Every structure is written in C-alpha cells, then in structure tokens.
C-alpha positions as CSV (number, residue, x, y, z in Angstrom):
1,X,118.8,92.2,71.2
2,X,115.6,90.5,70.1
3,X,112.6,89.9,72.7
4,X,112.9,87.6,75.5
5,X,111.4,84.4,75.7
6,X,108.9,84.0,77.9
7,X,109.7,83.4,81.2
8,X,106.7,81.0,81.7
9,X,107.4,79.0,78.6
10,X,110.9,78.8,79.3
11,X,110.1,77.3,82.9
12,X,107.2,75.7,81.3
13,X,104.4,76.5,83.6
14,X,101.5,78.2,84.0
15,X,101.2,81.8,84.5
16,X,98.6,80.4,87.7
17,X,101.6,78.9,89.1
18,X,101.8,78.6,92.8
19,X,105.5,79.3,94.4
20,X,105.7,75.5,95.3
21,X,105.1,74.7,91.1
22,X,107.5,77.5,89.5
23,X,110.6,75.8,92.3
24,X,109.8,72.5,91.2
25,X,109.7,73.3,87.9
26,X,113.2,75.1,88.1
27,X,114.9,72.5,90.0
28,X,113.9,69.9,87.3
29,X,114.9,72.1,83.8
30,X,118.6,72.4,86.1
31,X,119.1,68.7,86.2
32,X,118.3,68.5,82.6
33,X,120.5,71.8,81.7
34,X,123.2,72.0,83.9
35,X,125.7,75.0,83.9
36,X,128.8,73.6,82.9
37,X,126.8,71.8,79.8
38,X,124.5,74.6,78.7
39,X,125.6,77.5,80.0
40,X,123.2,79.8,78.0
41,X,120.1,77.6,78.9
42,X,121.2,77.6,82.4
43,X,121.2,81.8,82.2
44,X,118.0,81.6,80.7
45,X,116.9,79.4,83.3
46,X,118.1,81.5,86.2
47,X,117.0,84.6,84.9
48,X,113.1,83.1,84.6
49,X,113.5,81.7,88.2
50,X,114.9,84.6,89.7
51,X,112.0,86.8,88.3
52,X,108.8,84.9,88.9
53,X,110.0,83.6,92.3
54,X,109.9,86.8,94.0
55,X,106.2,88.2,94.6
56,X,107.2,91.9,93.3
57,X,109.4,91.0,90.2
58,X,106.4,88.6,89.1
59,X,104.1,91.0,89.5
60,X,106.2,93.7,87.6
61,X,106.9,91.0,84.7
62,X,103.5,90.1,84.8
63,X,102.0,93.8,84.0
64,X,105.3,94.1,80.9
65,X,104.9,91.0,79.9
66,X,108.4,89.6,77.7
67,X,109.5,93.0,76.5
68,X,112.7,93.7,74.7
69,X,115.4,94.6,77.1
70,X,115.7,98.4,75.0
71,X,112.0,98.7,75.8
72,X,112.6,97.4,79.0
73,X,115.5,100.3,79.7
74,X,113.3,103.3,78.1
75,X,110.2,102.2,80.8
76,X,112.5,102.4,83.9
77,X,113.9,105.4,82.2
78,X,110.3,107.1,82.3
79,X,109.9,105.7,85.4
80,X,112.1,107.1,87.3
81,X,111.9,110.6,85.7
82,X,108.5,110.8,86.9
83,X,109.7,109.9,89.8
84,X,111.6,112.6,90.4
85,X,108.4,114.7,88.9
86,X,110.3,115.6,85.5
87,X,106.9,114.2,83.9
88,X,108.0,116.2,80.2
89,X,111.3,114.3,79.9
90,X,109.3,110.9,81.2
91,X,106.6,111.9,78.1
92,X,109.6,111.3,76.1
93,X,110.3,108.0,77.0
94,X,106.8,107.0,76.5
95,X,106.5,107.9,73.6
96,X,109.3,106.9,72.1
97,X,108.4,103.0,73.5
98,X,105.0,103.7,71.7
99,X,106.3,104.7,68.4
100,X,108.4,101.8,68.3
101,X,105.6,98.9,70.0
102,X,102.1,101.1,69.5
103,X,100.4,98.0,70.7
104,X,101.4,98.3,74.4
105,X,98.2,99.7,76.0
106,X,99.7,99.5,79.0
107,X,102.5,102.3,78.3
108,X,100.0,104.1,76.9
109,X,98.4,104.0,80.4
110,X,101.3,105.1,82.0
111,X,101.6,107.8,79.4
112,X,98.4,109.4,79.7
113,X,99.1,109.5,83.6
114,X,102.4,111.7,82.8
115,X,100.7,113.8,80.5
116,X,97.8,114.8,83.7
117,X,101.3,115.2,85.8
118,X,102.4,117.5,83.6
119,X,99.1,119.6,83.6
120,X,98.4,118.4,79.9
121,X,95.0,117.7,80.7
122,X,93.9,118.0,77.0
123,X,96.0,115.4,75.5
124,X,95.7,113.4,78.7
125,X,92.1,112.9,77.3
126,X,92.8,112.0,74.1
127,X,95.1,109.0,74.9
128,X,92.2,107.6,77.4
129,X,89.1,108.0,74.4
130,X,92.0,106.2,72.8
131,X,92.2,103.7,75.1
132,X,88.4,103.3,75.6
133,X,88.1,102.6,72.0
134,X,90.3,100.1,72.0
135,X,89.2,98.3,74.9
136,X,85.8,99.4,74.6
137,X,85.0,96.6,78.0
138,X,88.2,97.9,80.5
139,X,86.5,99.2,83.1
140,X,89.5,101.1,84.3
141,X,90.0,103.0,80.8
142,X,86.4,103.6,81.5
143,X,86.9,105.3,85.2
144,X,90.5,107.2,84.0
145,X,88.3,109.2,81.1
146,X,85.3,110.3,83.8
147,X,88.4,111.8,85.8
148,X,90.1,113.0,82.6
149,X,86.8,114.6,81.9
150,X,86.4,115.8,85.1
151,X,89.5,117.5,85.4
152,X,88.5,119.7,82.4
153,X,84.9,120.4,83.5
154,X,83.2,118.7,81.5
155,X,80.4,117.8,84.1
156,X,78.0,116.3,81.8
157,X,80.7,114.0,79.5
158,X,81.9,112.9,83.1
159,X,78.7,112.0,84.9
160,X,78.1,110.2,82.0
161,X,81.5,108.4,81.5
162,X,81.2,107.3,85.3
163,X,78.0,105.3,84.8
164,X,79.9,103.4,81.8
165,X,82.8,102.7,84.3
166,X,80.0,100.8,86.8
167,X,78.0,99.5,84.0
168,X,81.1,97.5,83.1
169,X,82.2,97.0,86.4
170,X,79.0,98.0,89.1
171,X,81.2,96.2,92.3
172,X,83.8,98.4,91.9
173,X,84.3,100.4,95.0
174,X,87.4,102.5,93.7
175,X,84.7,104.1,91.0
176,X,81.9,104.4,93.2
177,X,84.3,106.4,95.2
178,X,85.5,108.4,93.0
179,X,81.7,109.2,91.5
180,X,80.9,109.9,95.3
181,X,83.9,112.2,95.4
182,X,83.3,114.1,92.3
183,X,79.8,114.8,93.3
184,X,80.9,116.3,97.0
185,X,84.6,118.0,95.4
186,X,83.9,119.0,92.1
187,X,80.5,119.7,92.1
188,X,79.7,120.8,95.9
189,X,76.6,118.5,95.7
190,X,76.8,116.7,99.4
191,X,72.6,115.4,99.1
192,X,73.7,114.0,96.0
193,X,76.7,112.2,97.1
194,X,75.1,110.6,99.4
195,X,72.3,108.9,97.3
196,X,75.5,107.6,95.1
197,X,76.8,106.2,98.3
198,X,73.7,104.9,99.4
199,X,73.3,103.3,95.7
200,X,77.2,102.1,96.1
201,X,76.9,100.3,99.5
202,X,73.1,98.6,98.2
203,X,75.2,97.5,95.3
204,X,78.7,96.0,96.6
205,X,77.0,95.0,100.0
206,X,79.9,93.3,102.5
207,X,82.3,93.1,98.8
208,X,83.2,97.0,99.0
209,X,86.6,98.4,99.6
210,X,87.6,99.7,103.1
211,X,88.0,103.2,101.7
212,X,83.9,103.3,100.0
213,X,83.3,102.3,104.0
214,X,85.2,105.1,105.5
215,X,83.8,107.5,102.7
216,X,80.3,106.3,104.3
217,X,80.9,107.1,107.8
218,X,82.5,110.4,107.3
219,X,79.3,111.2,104.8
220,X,76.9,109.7,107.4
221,X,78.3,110.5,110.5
222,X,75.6,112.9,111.3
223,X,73.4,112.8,108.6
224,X,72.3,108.8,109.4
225,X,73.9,107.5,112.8
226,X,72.7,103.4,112.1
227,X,74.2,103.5,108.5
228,X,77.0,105.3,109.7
229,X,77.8,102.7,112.4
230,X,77.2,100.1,110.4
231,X,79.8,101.5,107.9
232,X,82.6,101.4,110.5
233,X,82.0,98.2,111.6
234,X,82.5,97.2,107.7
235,X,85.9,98.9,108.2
236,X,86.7,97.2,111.2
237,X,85.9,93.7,109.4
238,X,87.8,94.7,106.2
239,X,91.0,95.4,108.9
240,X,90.6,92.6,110.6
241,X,90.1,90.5,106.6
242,X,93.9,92.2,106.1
243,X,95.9,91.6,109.2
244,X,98.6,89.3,109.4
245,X,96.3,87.0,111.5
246,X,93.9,86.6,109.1
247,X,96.7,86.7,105.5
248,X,99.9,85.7,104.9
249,X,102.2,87.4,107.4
250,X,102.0,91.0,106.3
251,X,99.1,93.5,106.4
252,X,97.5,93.9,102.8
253,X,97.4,97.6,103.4
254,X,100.4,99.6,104.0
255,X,101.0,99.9,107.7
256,X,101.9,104.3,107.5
257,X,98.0,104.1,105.5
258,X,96.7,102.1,107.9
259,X,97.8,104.7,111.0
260,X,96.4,107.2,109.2
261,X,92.8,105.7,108.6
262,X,93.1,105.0,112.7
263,X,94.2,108.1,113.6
264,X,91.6,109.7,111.1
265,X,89.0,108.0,112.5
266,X,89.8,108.7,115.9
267,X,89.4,112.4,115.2
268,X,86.0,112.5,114.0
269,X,85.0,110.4,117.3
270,X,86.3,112.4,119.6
271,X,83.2,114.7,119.9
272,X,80.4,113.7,122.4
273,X,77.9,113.2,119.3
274,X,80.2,110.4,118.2
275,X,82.0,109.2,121.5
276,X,79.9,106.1,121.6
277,X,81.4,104.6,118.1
278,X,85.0,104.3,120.4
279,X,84.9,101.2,120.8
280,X,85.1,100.2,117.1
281,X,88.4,102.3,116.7
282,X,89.8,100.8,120.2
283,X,89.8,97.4,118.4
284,X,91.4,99.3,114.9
285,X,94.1,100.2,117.0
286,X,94.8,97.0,118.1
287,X,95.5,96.1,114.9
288,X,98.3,98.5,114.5
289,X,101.9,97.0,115.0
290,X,103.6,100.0,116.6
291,X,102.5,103.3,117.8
292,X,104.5,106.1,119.2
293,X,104.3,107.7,122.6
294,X,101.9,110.5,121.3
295,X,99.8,108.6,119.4
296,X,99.4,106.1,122.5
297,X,98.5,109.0,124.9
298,X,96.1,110.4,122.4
299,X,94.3,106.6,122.5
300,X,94.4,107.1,126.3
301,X,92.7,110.4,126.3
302,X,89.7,109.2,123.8
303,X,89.3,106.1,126.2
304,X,89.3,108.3,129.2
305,X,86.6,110.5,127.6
306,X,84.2,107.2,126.5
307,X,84.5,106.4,130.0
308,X,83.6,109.4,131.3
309,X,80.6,109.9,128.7
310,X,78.8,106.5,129.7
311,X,79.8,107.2,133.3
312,X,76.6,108.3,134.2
313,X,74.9,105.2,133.4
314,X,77.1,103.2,135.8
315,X,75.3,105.0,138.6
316,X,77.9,107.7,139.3
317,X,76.1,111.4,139.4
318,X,75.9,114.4,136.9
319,X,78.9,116.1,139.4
320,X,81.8,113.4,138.6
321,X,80.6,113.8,134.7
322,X,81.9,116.9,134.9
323,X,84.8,116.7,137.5
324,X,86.3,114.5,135.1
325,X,85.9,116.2,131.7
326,X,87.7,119.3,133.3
327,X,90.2,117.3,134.4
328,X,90.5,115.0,131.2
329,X,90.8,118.1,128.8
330,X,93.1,120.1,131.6
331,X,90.9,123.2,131.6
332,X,92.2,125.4,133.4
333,X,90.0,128.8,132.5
334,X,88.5,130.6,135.0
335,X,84.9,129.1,135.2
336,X,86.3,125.7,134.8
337,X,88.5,127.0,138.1
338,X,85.7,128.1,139.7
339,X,83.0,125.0,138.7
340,X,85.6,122.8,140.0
341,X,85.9,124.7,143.5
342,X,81.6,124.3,143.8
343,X,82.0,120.6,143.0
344,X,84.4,120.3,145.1
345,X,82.7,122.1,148.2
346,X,79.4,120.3,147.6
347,X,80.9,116.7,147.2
348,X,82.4,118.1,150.9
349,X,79.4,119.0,152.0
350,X,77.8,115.3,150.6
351,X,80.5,113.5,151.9
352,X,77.9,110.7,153.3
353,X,76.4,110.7,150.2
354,X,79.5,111.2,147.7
355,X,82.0,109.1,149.9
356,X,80.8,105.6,148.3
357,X,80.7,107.0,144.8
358,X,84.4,108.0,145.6
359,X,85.4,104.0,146.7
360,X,83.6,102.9,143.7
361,X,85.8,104.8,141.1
362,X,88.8,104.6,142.7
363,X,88.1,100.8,142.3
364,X,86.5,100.6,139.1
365,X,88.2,103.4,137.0
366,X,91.8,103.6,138.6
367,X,92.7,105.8,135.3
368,X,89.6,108.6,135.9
369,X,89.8,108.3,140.0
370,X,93.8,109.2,139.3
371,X,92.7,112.3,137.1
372,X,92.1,114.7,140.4
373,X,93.5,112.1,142.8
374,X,94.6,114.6,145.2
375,X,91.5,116.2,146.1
376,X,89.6,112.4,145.8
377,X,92.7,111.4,147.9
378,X,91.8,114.4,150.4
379,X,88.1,114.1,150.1
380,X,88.0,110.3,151.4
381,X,90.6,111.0,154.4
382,X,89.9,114.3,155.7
383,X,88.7,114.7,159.3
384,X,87.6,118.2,158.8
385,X,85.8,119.0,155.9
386,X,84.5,121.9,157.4
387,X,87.9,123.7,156.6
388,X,88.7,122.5,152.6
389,X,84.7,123.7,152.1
390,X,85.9,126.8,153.8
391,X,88.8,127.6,150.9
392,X,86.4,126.9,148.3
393,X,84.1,129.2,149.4
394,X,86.6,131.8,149.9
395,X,88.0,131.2,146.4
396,X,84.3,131.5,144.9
397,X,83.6,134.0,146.7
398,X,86.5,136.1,145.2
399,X,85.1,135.7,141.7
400,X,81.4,137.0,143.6
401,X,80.0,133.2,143.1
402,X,78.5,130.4,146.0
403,X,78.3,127.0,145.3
404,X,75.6,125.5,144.0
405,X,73.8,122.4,144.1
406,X,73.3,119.3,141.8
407,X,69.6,118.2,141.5
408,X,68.8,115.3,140.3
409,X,71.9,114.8,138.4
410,X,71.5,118.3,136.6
411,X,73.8,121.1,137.6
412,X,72.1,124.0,139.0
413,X,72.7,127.7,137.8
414,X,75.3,129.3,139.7
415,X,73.6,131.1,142.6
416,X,73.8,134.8,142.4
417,X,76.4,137.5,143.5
418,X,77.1,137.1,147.3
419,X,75.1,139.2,149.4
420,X,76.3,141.2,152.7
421,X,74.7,140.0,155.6
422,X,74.9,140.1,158.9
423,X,77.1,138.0,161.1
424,X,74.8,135.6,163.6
425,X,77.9,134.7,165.6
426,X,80.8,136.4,167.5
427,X,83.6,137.3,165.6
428,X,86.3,135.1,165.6
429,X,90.0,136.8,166.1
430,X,93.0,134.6,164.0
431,X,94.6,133.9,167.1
432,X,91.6,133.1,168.8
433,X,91.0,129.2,169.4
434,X,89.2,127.8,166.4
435,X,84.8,127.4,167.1
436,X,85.5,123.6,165.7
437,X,87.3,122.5,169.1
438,X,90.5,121.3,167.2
439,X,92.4,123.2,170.0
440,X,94.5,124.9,167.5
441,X,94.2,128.8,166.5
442,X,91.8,130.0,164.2
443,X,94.4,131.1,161.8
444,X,96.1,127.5,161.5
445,X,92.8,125.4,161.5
446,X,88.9,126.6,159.5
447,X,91.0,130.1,159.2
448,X,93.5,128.9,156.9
C-alpha cells in the first residue's frame, strides 16, 4: 500500500489546529462526503478525525508524520521489542525501516537509543555524529552525542560536545542537568558541578525545569542555604505552574513522579540543619491528589518535628524541646529513659513555674501536648507531686544518676554518681503513716 495522505491535508487544516477547528472541519468534509455516497472518502475522513482528535494519537502522528502503513507495522514492531528489553531484535526493525526510508531521522533516533540499550555504545556513537551532521543546529542530537561520548569516556570529546548542546540551545534545563550530572557522576567533580549549576540557574533564571531546581537544592543544601531555599521555592512555583488548578485538568507531571520528588524532598529536610525549609514541602504535598496511610503519618511526623524545632521561640523552655523530640522519634534507649525521668521530676518540682507552659501547649499544640499526654495529664492534676518526683528519683537513682536542672534554657550535665549520706530524719517503716499527712501508709502513698 502506498503512503497515506496526510491527515491535515485531508481534513484541510493546519497542523496549529485547536480541538474546536479539526471537529469543525470534520463535521463539514461529512456533509460534503457522506458514507453511503463516498464510502472511501468517508474512511479517509474518519481515519484523519479519529487520529488528530485525541491528544496522544496526534502527538504520536505528529512525531511519524504520514508513514506507509508497512513502515508504520515495522516501528510498533521495534517498539514493543524494546519494550520487552529484546533491544537486538528491535535493532532489526530499525534498520530495516532505515534501509528502506534512510531519510527518517527520527528512527534513526530511536535506533541509536536501542543500540545504548543493547550495550553497543560504539555504534550508538556513530549514528548520533550521524545525526549531528545532518542536523548540524538540533540541539538534542547535540546533547544525545555528549552522553554517547560520555558513556565511553571520552571526557574531553564530551565536555566539549555539552557546550555545543547549550550553545544551540543555552535555556535548556534538561542539558544543563545532564552537564551538572556528568560533572558530580562521571567525573566525581562536586566544586565543579556547582559552578555549572550556578552558571545554569544565572542563565534560565525563573524559565528552568523543576528537575535543574531540585538538582540545585540537593547540590546547595549545605553548601549555600539562601540559593538553596530559593531553589525550592522555584520547585514549589513550577508545581503549583503544573497542577490541575493552574492547567487543564490533569497534572503536567506524572502523579507516581510527582510523589516521589515530595517524598524525596521530605527526606533531605528532616534533619535539624534543614527543618526550617518544611514549610515549602507542606504546601508540595498539598498538591498531591492521594497519599497512603504511611506516607500521611510520615508528613505528620516531619510537622511534629518543625513544631517542636521552632518551639523554643514561642516562649516554651529548652526542657519541652527535648521532652518532645524523645517522644516524637519514640526513643526508648536507656538515657533517653533516664533524661525523660529528670525532666519529668524537675518540671514536678517547677510545677509553679512549668504549670502555665503545660496550659499553653495543650492549647496551642493539641498534636505535641498528646505526644506524652499521660504524664502532662498527671503533671497538671496531681495533688501530690511530692510522690511521682519520688519514682523518678528512685528510677535515676538505679542507673547511679539525680536530676538535674535546666538553666537558662540549657540542659545542665547530669549531676554526678549519688553519694551515701546520712539520713537527717527518722526512718520511716512502710506501714508507718506517711510524713506528708495523707493519712494513708507509707507503703501506699510517697513509698510507692
């Protein structure tokens, strides 16, 4: 069968056409071919409407263009062998669609891609010098033959092929990033990465991709804390540029991509060097459609630990900093055990002074307050402090450790090993009434 008209022509539109213009034009060429008169027309007809009506078969027609439906079978052949990662027998394919139409530079494309799949790196290389000669001003022939190069260490032939990629294309982010990539991957050379970054975000400004602004956090992170910053809110804007809000109904990025940058994200700002950029991922999140049970708890934890970081500055003291981070990251080791029983005996001991604090969190951070609510609970309604300070001391005292103190918002050392000394009052028997005047034995009141 020969080629196939054009599915433009035969529609007569533009390939600009908007939706609205290709149904128009459809509906009109059926009232002037109907089926029962022109039966072939109308096939014709249906086939081109069919095609460039839906966004994906347009956009798959568009990059083929009117191939030959034998062509047309030996692509999807290749296609879907490579698919299934049998990249010699989709080789085959290629080539024989090349032999027969050597003018289709985008097989040829597809080609030299099958031939990296299949680990032939050499003639991989060859088809995209091929490629650059023929197209000397395609920037992405340009970028595919630095990464060809690269891939066979040639360091040198690369560096030098990625500066023709940006000299025909300098606001393209997907070869800044790859540069920036090669530099940190390939050649272990982190300083210079980062002046390629730098030079990439001077150059493309607010126009860069979201992945050259996540490649500039996670390079700047710690190395440069405003350019950092500044890089995730970029990737916060180019989110919020992409959701269905701001588009046409559907997230321009793929949603399972999209978790993972969040979720990525998260990670590297879970640390207390980094806590403070929360916020920014707290609104990425809220961007995501759906996220499972685990995922959702892991948001709550983060949250909980940005509170508790900027706690401090909301006037609570040094002693529910750290309260709360045990509590948060359920340690339960020894000296978290036995810090928690000296905050607990001194915020006793403080009640007067630790009492309002107490009101205030359990009014103003329900989530934190509900993180050791029993002993808050127990703190704010016992009667008799006297006796809970009495089973911490006990319990430090096992380990050969007395409370300590919090002085101006620092923790004090723990005080040394527990001396012996001598007892200034009578001893008191466990079935003796208790010194506090509760009326009740020693044993079942500041004895327990």
């Amino acid at each position: 069968m020969g080629p196939i008209r054009d599915y433009y022509e035969v529609l007569g539109i533009e390939r600009t056409a908007a939706p609205e213009e290709i149904k128009r034009s459809y509906f009109g060429k059926v009232r002037q071919y109907p089926p029962e008169r022109f039966p072939e027309e109308f096939k014709e007809l249906r086939a081109a409407y069919d095609t460039l009506s839906d966004k994906e078969k347009r956009a798959e027609y568009d990059e083929n263009g009117a191939l030959p439906e034998s062509i047309l079978s030996l692509l999807y052949q290749g296609r879907t062998a490579n698919g299934l990662g049998h990249h010699a027998k989709a080789a085959e394919f290629y080539k024989k669609i090349l032999r027969l139409h050597p003018e289709l530079d985008k097989v040829r494309k597809e080609y030299a891609w099958t031939l990296e799949d299949d680990g032939k790196t050499g003639k991989a290389t060859e088809v995209w010098e091929y490629l650059c000669k023929q197209c000397p001003t395609n920037a992405g022939y340009a970028l595919a033959l630095a990464e060809s190069y690269g891939h066979r260490l040639w360091y040198k032939k690369a560096l030098a092929q990625y500066r023709r990629a940006l000299e025909l294309d300098k606001n393209d982010s997907g070869s800044w990033l790859s540069l920036i990539k090669y530099h940190i991957e390939d050649m272990d050379e982190r300083n210079e990465a980062e002046a390629v970054c730098r030079e990439a975000l001077d150059t493309v400004g607010e126009a860069g991709s979201i992945y050259l602004y996540i490649c500039a956090f996670e390079l700047f992170e710690t190395a440069d804390a405003a350019l950092a910053e500044q890089s995730l809110k970029n990737v916060l804007r180019k989110a919020k540029e992409m959701h269905p809000e701001t588009t046409t109904g559907a997230f321009s990025l793929d949603e399972d991509d999209f978790k993972t940058i969040v979720f990525g994200l998260l990670s590297r700002v879970e640390g207390q060097e980094s806590i403070h950029l929360y916020p920014y991922i707290k609104e990425l999140a809220a961007l995501l459609p759906r996220i499972n049970d685990d995922q959702r708890e892991h948001l709550a934890w983060v949250e909980r630990n940005y509170q508790i970081t900027t706690i401090e500055e909301k006037g609570f003291g040094a002693l529910f900093h750290d309260i709360l981070i045990i509590q948060n990251n359920e340690d339960d080791s020894r000296d978290a055990r036995n810090h928690m029983n000296g905050m607990e005996y001194i915020i006793l001991a403080e009640k007067n002074k630790y009492y309002p604090q107490l009101l205030r969190l359990k009014k103003e951070y329900p989530n934190l307050y509900d993180l050791h609510k029993n002993f808050f609970d127990e703190a704010l309604t016992t009667g008799n402090p006297e006796k809970l300070m009495n089973q911490r001391t006990k319990a430090l005292a096992r380990q050969n450790l007395q409370p300590a103190g919090y002085t101006d918002g620092e923790e004090d050392e723990w005080a040394p090993p527990v001396e012996t000394v001598r007892r200034e009052s009578p001893k008191v028997g466990r079935n003796d009434p208790c010194p506090c005047g509760s009326g009740k034995k020693y044993k079942k009141c500041c004895g327990a």
